[in-house]
CSV table of C-alpha atoms and ligand atoms in Angstrom, one decimal:
chain,number,residue,atom,x,y,z
A,277,MET,CA,35.8,-1.1,-25.6
A,278,ARG,CA,33.2,0.0,-28.1
A,279,LEU,CA,31.1,-2.9,-26.8
A,280,LEU,CA,31.6,-2.2,-23.6
A,281,LEU,CA,30.6,1.5,-23.9
A,282,MET,CA,27.8,0.5,-25.9
A,283,PHE,CA,26.6,-1.8,-23.0
A,284,ALA,CA,27.2,0.9,-20.4
A,285,GLY,CA,25.1,3.4,-22.7
A,286,LEU,CA,22.4,1.2,-22.8
A,287,ALA,CA,22.7,0.2,-19.2
A,288,ALA,CA,22.2,4.1,-18.4
A,289,LEU,CA,19.2,4.1,-20.4
A,290,LEU,CA,17.7,1.5,-18.4
A,291,TRP,CA,18.7,1.8,-14.9
A,292,THR,CA,18.7,5.1,-12.9
A,293,PRO,CA,22.0,5.7,-11.0
A,294,ALA,CA,21.5,5.3,-7.2
A,295,GLY,CA,20.3,8.4,-5.3
A,296,LYS,CA,18.7,10.0,-8.3
A,297,ALA,CA,14.9,10.2,-8.3
A,298,GLU,CA,13.2,8.3,-11.1
A,299,GLU,CA,11.7,9.9,-13.8
A,300,PRO,CA,8.0,9.4,-14.0
A,301,LEU,CA,7.0,6.6,-16.4
A,302,ALA,CA,3.9,8.6,-17.4
A,303,ALA,CA,2.9,12.2,-17.0
A,304,GLY,CA,0.0,12.6,-19.2
A,305,GLY,CA,-1.9,14.7,-16.6
A,306,GLU,CA,-3.8,11.5,-15.7
A,307,TRP,CA,-4.2,10.4,-12.0
A,308,SER,CA,-5.6,7.4,-10.1
A,309,ILE,CA,-6.0,6.6,-6.6
A,310,ALA,CA,-7.3,3.3,-4.8
A,311,ILE,CA,-8.0,2.8,-0.9
A,312,HIS,CA,-8.8,-0.1,1.2
A,313,GLY,CA,-10.1,-0.4,4.7
A,314,GLY,CA,-9.0,-3.8,5.3
A,315,ALA,CA,-9.8,-7.4,3.9
A,316,GLY,CA,-11.6,-10.4,5.6
A,317,THR,CA,-14.8,-12.5,6.1
A,318,ILE,CA,-17.0,-9.7,5.1
A,319,SER,CA,-20.3,-11.1,3.8
A,320,ARG,CA,-23.8,-9.7,3.7
A,321,ASP,CA,-25.0,-11.7,6.5
A,322,ARG,CA,-22.5,-10.4,8.8
A,323,ILE,CA,-23.2,-6.7,8.4
A,324,THR,CA,-26.2,-4.6,9.0
A,325,PRO,CA,-27.6,-2.4,6.4
A,326,GLU,CA,-26.6,0.7,8.7
A,327,LYS,CA,-23.2,-0.4,9.0
A,328,ASP,CA,-22.9,-1.2,5.4
A,329,ALA,CA,-23.8,2.4,4.7
A,330,GLU,CA,-21.6,3.8,7.4
A,331,ILE,CA,-18.6,2.1,6.1
A,332,ARG,CA,-19.4,3.1,2.5
A,333,ALA,CA,-19.7,6.7,3.4
A,334,ALA,CA,-16.4,6.5,5.4
A,335,LEU,CA,-14.7,5.0,2.1
A,336,GLN,CA,-16.1,7.6,-0.1
A,337,LYS,CA,-14.9,10.5,2.1
A,338,ALA,CA,-11.3,9.2,2.3
A,339,LEU,CA,-11.6,8.5,-1.6
A,340,ASP,CA,-13.0,12.0,-2.3
A,341,ALA,CA,-10.4,13.6,-0.1
A,342,GLY,CA,-7.6,11.9,-1.9
A,343,ALA,CA,-9.2,12.3,-5.5
A,344,LYS,CA,-9.6,16.1,-5.0
A,345,ILE,CA,-6.1,16.7,-4.1
A,346,LEU,CA,-5.0,14.7,-7.2
A,347,LYS,CA,-7.6,16.5,-9.5
A,348,ASP,CA,-6.2,19.9,-8.3
A,349,GLY,CA,-2.7,18.8,-9.4
A,350,GLY,CA,-1.5,17.9,-5.8
A,351,SER,CA,1.0,15.2,-5.3
A,352,SER,CA,0.4,11.6,-4.7
A,353,MET,CA,1.9,11.6,-1.4
A,354,ASP,CA,-0.4,14.2,0.0
A,355,ALA,CA,-3.4,12.4,-1.5
A,356,ILE,CA,-2.7,9.2,0.2
A,357,THR,CA,-1.9,11.0,3.3
A,358,ALA,CA,-5.3,12.6,3.5
A,359,ALA,CA,-7.2,9.4,2.6
A,360,ILE,CA,-5.3,7.4,5.3
A,361,THR,CA,-5.7,10.1,8.0
A,362,ILE,CA,-9.6,10.1,7.4
A,363,LEU,CA,-9.6,6.3,7.8
A,364,GLU,CA,-7.4,6.5,10.8
A,365,ASP,CA,-9.9,8.6,12.5
A,366,ASP,CA,-12.8,6.6,11.9
A,367,PRO,CA,-13.4,4.0,14.7
A,368,ASN,CA,-14.8,1.6,12.0
A,369,PHE,CA,-11.3,0.7,10.8
A,370,ASN,CA,-8.5,-1.0,12.7
A,371,ALA,CA,-6.0,1.7,12.3
A,372,GLY,CA,-5.6,4.7,14.7
A,373,ARG,CA,-8.9,5.1,16.5
A,374,GLY,CA,-10.5,1.7,16.4
A,375,ALA,CA,-7.3,-0.1,16.3
A,376,VAL,CA,-7.5,-3.7,17.6
A,377,TYR,CA,-6.1,-4.6,21.1
A,378,THR,CA,-3.1,-6.2,21.9
A,379,TRP,CA,-3.0,-9.2,24.5
A,380,ASP,CA,-2.2,-6.9,27.4
A,381,GLU,CA,-5.2,-4.7,26.2
A,382,THR,CA,-3.5,-1.8,24.9
A,383,ASN,CA,-3.3,-0.5,21.4
A,384,GLU,CA,0.0,-0.6,19.4
A,385,LEU,CA,0.2,0.9,15.9
A,386,ASP,CA,2.0,0.3,12.9
A,387,ALA,CA,2.3,2.3,9.7
A,388,SER,CA,4.5,2.9,6.6
A,389,ILE,CA,4.7,5.2,3.6
A,390,MET,CA,6.6,5.3,0.4
A,391,ASP,CA,7.4,7.6,-2.2
A,392,GLY,CA,7.8,6.2,-5.8
A,393,ARG,CA,10.1,9.0,-7.1
A,394,ASP,CA,13.4,7.9,-5.1
A,395,ARG,CA,11.8,5.2,-3.0
A,396,ASN,CA,12.3,7.1,0.3
A,397,ALA,CA,10.3,5.4,2.8
A,398,GLY,CA,9.3,5.8,6.6
A,399,ALA,CA,7.5,3.4,9.1
A,400,VAL,CA,6.6,3.1,12.6
A,401,ALA,CA,6.0,-0.1,14.5
A,402,GLY,CA,4.3,-0.4,17.9
A,403,VAL,CA,3.5,3.2,18.8
A,404,THR,CA,1.3,4.1,21.3
A,405,ALA,CA,0.5,7.8,21.4
A,406,THR,CA,0.3,9.4,18.0
A,407,LYS,CA,-3.1,10.1,16.8
A,408,ASN,CA,-2.4,9.7,13.0
A,409,PRO,CA,0.6,7.2,12.9
A,410,ILE,CA,0.7,7.6,9.3
A,411,LEU,CA,1.8,11.2,9.6
A,412,LEU,CA,4.6,9.8,11.9
A,413,ALA,CA,5.5,7.3,9.3
A,414,ARG,CA,5.7,10.4,7.0
A,415,ALA,CA,7.7,12.1,9.4
A,416,VAL,CA,10.1,9.5,9.6
A,417,MET,CA,10.7,9.5,5.9
A,418,GLU,CA,11.0,13.3,5.6
A,419,LYS,CA,13.0,14.3,8.7
A,420,ASN,CA,14.8,11.4,9.8
A,421,PRO,CA,17.7,9.6,8.6
A,422,HIS,CA,16.2,6.3,9.2
A,423,VAL,CA,13.6,4.4,7.6
A,424,MET,CA,11.9,2.5,10.6
A,425,LEU,CA,11.4,3.5,14.2
A,426,ALA,CA,9.8,1.2,16.8
A,427,GLY,CA,8.3,1.4,20.3
A,428,GLU,CA,9.2,4.0,22.8
A,429,GLY,CA,11.9,5.8,20.5
A,430,ALA,CA,9.1,6.3,17.8
A,431,ASP,CA,7.0,7.7,20.6
A,432,VAL,CA,9.5,10.3,21.4
A,433,PHE,CA,10.4,11.2,17.8
A,434,SER,CA,6.6,11.9,17.4
A,435,LYS,CA,6.6,14.4,20.2
A,436,GLU,CA,9.7,16.1,19.1
A,437,GLN,CA,8.2,16.7,15.9
A,438,GLY,CA,5.2,18.3,17.3
A,439,LEU,CA,2.7,15.7,16.0
A,440,GLU,CA,-0.6,15.6,17.7
A,441,GLN,CA,-0.6,13.3,20.7
A,442,ALA,CA,-3.7,11.0,21.7
A,443,GLY,CA,-4.1,9.0,25.0
A,444,PRO,CA,-5.3,5.4,25.2
A,445,GLU,CA,-8.9,6.8,25.4
A,446,TRP,CA,-8.7,8.1,21.9
A,447,PHE,CA,-7.9,4.6,20.3
A,448,ALA,CA,-10.1,2.9,22.6
A,449,THR,CA,-13.5,1.2,21.5
A,450,GLU,CA,-15.8,-1.3,23.1
A,451,TYR,CA,-16.3,-3.2,20.0
A,452,ARG,CA,-12.5,-3.9,19.7
A,453,LEU,CA,-12.2,-4.3,23.6
A,454,ASN,CA,-15.1,-7.1,23.4
A,455,GLN,CA,-13.2,-8.7,20.7
A,456,ILE,CA,-10.1,-9.3,22.8
A,457,LYS,CA,-12.0,-10.3,25.8
A,458,ALA,CA,-13.8,-13.0,23.5
A,459,ARG,CA,-10.3,-14.1,22.3
A,460,LYS,CA,-9.0,-14.5,25.9
A,461,ALA,CA,-12.0,-16.5,26.8
A,462,LYS,CA,-11.3,-18.6,23.8
A,463,THR,CA,-14.6,-18.1,22.2
A,464,VAL,CA,-13.1,-17.5,18.8
A,465,SER,CA,-9.7,-18.8,17.3
A,466,ALA,CA,-6.5,-16.9,17.1
A,467,ALA,CA,-6.7,-16.8,13.4
A,468,SER,CA,-10.5,-16.0,13.1
A,469,ALA,CA,-10.7,-14.1,9.9
A,470,ASP,CA,-13.2,-11.8,11.3
A,471,TYR,CA,-11.0,-10.1,13.4
A,472,LYS,CA,-8.3,-9.4,11.1
A,473,TYR,CA,-9.8,-6.9,8.8
A,474,GLY,CA,-9.8,-3.0,9.2
A,475,THR,CA,-6.3,-2.2,8.3
A,476,VAL,CA,-6.4,1.1,5.8
A,477,GLY,CA,-4.0,1.9,3.3
A,478,ALA,CA,-3.9,4.2,0.0
A,479,VAL,CA,-2.0,4.3,-3.3
A,480,ALA,CA,-1.8,6.7,-6.2
A,481,MET,CA,-0.5,8.3,-9.1
A,482,ASP,CA,-0.5,12.0,-9.6
A,483,LYS,CA,-0.7,14.2,-12.6
A,484,HIS,CA,3.2,14.4,-12.7
A,485,GLY,CA,3.2,10.2,-13.1
A,486,ASN,CA,4.7,10.1,-9.4
A,487,MET,CA,3.5,7.1,-7.3
A,488,ALA,CA,3.0,6.9,-3.5
A,489,ALA,CA,1.6,4.3,-1.2
A,490,GLY,CA,1.0,4.0,2.4
A,491,THR,CA,-0.8,1.6,5.0
A,492,SER,CA,-1.6,1.8,8.4
A,493,THR,CA,-2.8,-0.7,11.2
A,494,GLY,CA,-3.6,-1.8,14.7
A,495,GLY,CA,-2.4,-5.1,13.7
A,496,MET,CA,-3.9,-8.3,14.9
A,497,THR,CA,-6.1,-8.8,17.7
A,498,GLY,CA,-4.2,-10.3,21.1
A,499,LYS,CA,-0.8,-9.7,19.4
A,500,ARG,CA,1.9,-10.2,21.9
A,501,TRP,CA,5.6,-9.9,22.4
A,502,GLY,CA,5.9,-6.8,20.4
A,503,ARG,CA,4.6,-8.5,17.3
A,504,VAL,CA,4.8,-6.5,14.1
A,505,GLY,CA,3.0,-7.5,10.9
A,506,ASP,CA,3.4,-6.5,7.3
A,507,SER,CA,2.0,-3.1,7.4
A,508,PRO,CA,5.0,-1.2,8.5
A,509,VAL,CA,7.4,-3.6,6.5
A,510,ILE,CA,8.4,-1.7,3.3
A,511,GLY,CA,8.3,-4.5,0.8
A,512,ALA,CA,5.7,-6.5,2.4
A,513,GLY,CA,2.7,-4.1,3.2
A,514,THR,CA,3.7,-1.1,1.3
A,515,TYR,CA,5.8,-0.3,-1.7
A,516,ALA,CA,6.1,2.3,-4.3
A,517,ASP,CA,8.3,3.0,-7.3
A,518,ASN,CA,7.7,5.3,-10.2
A,519,ARG,CA,9.2,2.6,-12.5
A,520,SER,CA,6.5,0.1,-11.7
A,521,CYS,CA,3.6,0.7,-9.2
A,522,ALA,CA,2.4,1.2,-5.9
A,523,VAL,CA,0.9,-1.2,-3.6
A,524,SER,CA,-0.7,-1.4,-0.1
A,525,ALA,CA,-1.8,-4.7,1.5
A,526,THR,CA,-4.1,-6.1,4.1
A,527,GLY,CA,-4.4,-9.5,5.5
A,528,TRP,CA,-2.5,-11.9,7.8
A,529,GLY,CA,0.8,-10.0,8.0
A,530,GLU,CA,3.0,-12.9,8.5
A,531,TYR,CA,2.5,-14.5,5.2
A,532,PHE,CA,2.7,-11.1,3.4
A,533,ILE,CA,6.0,-10.6,5.0
A,534,ARG,CA,7.3,-14.0,4.0
A,535,VAL,CA,5.7,-13.6,0.2
A,536,GLY,CA,7.2,-10.0,0.3
A,537,VAL,CA,3.8,-9.2,-1.5
A,538,ALA,CA,4.1,-5.5,-2.2
A,539,GLN,CA,7.6,-5.3,-3.7
A,540,GLU,CA,7.1,-8.5,-5.4
A,541,ILE,CA,4.2,-7.2,-7.3
A,542,CYS,CA,6.1,-4.0,-8.3
A,543,THR,CA,9.1,-6.3,-9.3
A,544,ARG,CA,7.1,-8.4,-11.5
A,545,ILE,CA,5.9,-5.4,-13.2
A,546,ARG,CA,9.3,-3.6,-13.6
A,547,LEU,CA,11.0,-6.6,-14.9
A,548,ARG,CA,8.5,-7.0,-17.7
A,549,PHE,CA,10.2,-4.1,-19.8
A,550,PRO,CA,13.9,-4.5,-19.8
A,551,GLU,CA,13.7,-7.5,-22.1
A,552,LEU,CA,10.9,-5.6,-24.7
A,553,ILE,CA,13.1,-2.5,-24.2
A,554,ARG,CA,16.4,-4.4,-25.4
A,555,GLU,CA,14.7,-5.7,-28.4
A,556,ALA,CA,13.1,-2.5,-29.5
A,557,GLN,CA,16.3,-0.7,-29.0
A,558,LYS,CA,18.1,-2.7,-31.5
A,559,SER,CA,16.1,-1.1,-34.2
A,560,VAL,CA,17.0,2.5,-33.1
A,561,PRO,CA,19.5,4.2,-35.6
A,562,ARG,CA,23.0,5.0,-34.3
A,563,ASP,CA,25.0,8.0,-34.5
A,564,ALA,CA,28.7,8.2,-35.9
A,565,ASP,CA,30.0,6.9,-32.6
A,566,GLY,CA,27.6,4.0,-32.4
A,567,ASN,CA,25.6,5.3,-29.7
A,568,TYR,CA,21.7,5.0,-30.0
A,569,THR,CA,20.2,8.2,-31.2
A,570,PHE,CA,17.2,7.9,-28.8
A,571,ALA,CA,16.2,5.6,-26.0
A,572,ILE,CA,13.1,3.4,-25.9
A,573,HIS,CA,11.2,4.1,-22.8
A,574,ALA,CA,9.1,1.5,-20.9
A,575,SER,CA,6.1,3.9,-21.1
A,576,GLU,CA,6.3,3.2,-25.0
A,577,PHE,CA,4.8,-0.2,-24.4
A,578,PRO,CA,1.1,-0.8,-23.5
A,579,PHE,CA,0.3,-2.6,-20.2
A,580,PRO,CA,-3.2,-3.9,-20.5
A,581,HIS,CA,-5.4,-3.9,-17.5
A,582,GLU,CA,-5.8,-7.6,-17.5
A,583,GLU,CA,-2.0,-8.2,-17.5
A,584,ALA,CA,-1.4,-5.9,-14.3
A,585,GLN,CA,-4.6,-7.8,-12.7
A,586,LYS,CA,-2.9,-11.1,-13.4
A,587,ILE,CA,0.4,-10.1,-11.7
A,588,ALA,CA,-1.4,-8.7,-8.7
A,589,ASP,CA,-3.8,-12.2,-8.6
A,590,ASP,CA,-0.5,-14.4,-9.1
A,591,VAL,CA,1.3,-13.0,-6.1
A,592,MET,CA,-2.1,-13.0,-3.9
A,593,ALA,CA,-1.9,-16.7,-5.0
A,594,GLU,CA,1.4,-17.1,-3.5
A,595,VAL,CA,-0.2,-15.9,-0.4
A,596,GLY,CA,-3.0,-18.3,-0.7
A,597,ARG,CA,-0.7,-21.4,-1.0
A,598,PHE,CA,-0.2,-20.6,2.6
A,599,ASP,CA,-3.9,-20.7,3.2
A,600,ALA,CA,-3.8,-17.2,4.3
A,601,THR,CA,-6.1,-14.6,3.3
A,602,GLY,CA,-5.9,-10.7,2.5
A,603,GLY,CA,-5.7,-8.5,-0.6
A,604,ILE,CA,-4.1,-5.6,-2.0
A,605,ILE,CA,-4.7,-2.4,-3.9
A,606,LEU,CA,-2.5,-1.3,-6.8
A,607,THR,CA,-2.0,1.6,-9.0
A,608,THR,CA,0.5,1.7,-11.8
A,609,PRO,CA,2.1,4.5,-14.2
A,610,TRP,CA,-0.5,3.3,-16.8
A,611,GLY,CA,-3.2,4.7,-14.6
A,612,HIS,CA,-4.6,1.4,-13.3
A,613,SER,CA,-6.1,1.3,-10.1
A,614,ILE,CA,-6.6,-2.5,-9.2
A,615,TYR,CA,-7.7,-4.5,-6.3
A,616,SER,CA,-6.9,-8.3,-5.7
A,617,PHE,CA,-8.0,-10.3,-2.7
A,618,ASN,CA,-8.5,-13.9,-1.6
A,619,SER,CA,-10.9,-13.2,1.2
A,620,LYS,CA,-14.8,-12.9,1.0
A,621,GLY,CA,-14.6,-9.1,1.0
A,622,MET,CA,-12.4,-6.1,0.9
A,623,TYR,CA,-13.5,-2.6,2.2
A,624,ARG,CA,-12.1,-0.9,-0.9
A,625,GLY,CA,-12.5,2.2,-3.3
A,626,ARG,CA,-11.0,3.7,-6.5
A,627,ALA,CA,-11.2,6.8,-8.7
A,628,ASP,CA,-9.3,8.2,-11.8
A,629,SER,CA,-9.0,10.9,-14.2
A,630,GLY,CA,-11.0,8.8,-16.3
A,631,GLY,CA,-14.4,9.1,-14.5
A,632,VAL,CA,-14.1,5.9,-12.3
A,633,ASN,CA,-15.4,6.4,-8.8
A,634,GLU,CA,-16.7,3.7,-6.8
A,635,VAL,CA,-16.6,1.9,-3.2
A,636,ALA,CA,-17.3,-1.6,-2.7
A,637,ILE,CA,-17.3,-4.0,0.1
A,638,PHE,CA,-18.1,-7.6,-1.0
A,639,GLY,CA,-16.3,-10.0,-3.2
A,640,ASP,CA,-19.0,-10.1,-5.8
A,641,GLU,CA,-19.4,-6.2,-6.4
B,145,LIG,N1,-1.8,-7.0,8.0
B,145,LIG,C1,-1.9,-6.5,9.3
B,145,LIG,C2,-1.0,-7.0,10.1
B,145,LIG,O1,-0.8,-8.3,10.2
B,145,LIG,C3,-3.4,-6.8,9.7
B,145,LIG,C4,-4.5,-6.6,8.5
B,145,LIG,O2,-4.3,-6.2,7.7
B,145,LIG,O3,-5.7,-6.6,8.9
B,145,LIG,O4,-0.9,-6.6,11.2
């Protein structure tokens, strides 16, 4: 009996009961944020200096908006929402305005968002009329009992919520239209990496140690039959859990779904600790009833940058085993902001309370 009680006590230390929000692992007033604008065959010979400057300015604007919220003590949820809406409104990225076209030459948008405090999440797939799909995903999370809405029903919910609506002309860009026309004329292949980048995402940890992640996309050029990629799939394109990390992905969605990329990274980080905790807990003194006098917490173990990077790289290597490309951004409760990608480049940026503030495009930066 005593053994059972002890086990139950220790289990309670390690696992939070269902329905209760997770205590942040870190709450030291530090913050960090990372953003991406898609991964793909992005190399210097394929991008003009003007475009390069335009993309960097757009990434910096989104990063600054998110970082300011975090610096001022705002929530990671508000920070990622602010960064993503800016990228959605920018026609340079395959999300919101500037989304790629379906085979039928329409735009179908996917987005998802997740709150690391309680793993509450919202996602939408194949929506056509919401100006900022990330706001619709957030409304699903906050004001709807479901996690994922698709198609017409999601568009109806968007109107009911009073979210800003936009007609097809808002999403339309000549550049993306030319891409689908080229695809149909078979001048480029279906899996051409050139046509996949542009999805946007953000992950953050706020000063309270709360994690959040979000992703928004137009999907892949020429998609048909209501195809949905990883971006709105919680666990594949987006994941956040205060006990481990926040991840947003971009790349060939089918493979990110099959690997379960975002959750796989967070799970590997989360499971790193129970064994260490169990061992350390053994040396903690017990009271008269045999209960531990204090609980060892995961935050008491260091988590070196290289180790977090390795976990991200290992999971991306799983994607690589399928010859699929893409990348992820990751923040952890230890304040890391990390990128990992196996494509030539990834539009990306990161900032933190330690003074990091950078945007980058190419793999060698
Ligand atoms: N992951 C997205 C999808 O498969 C596309 C991308 O990230 O570029 O829909």
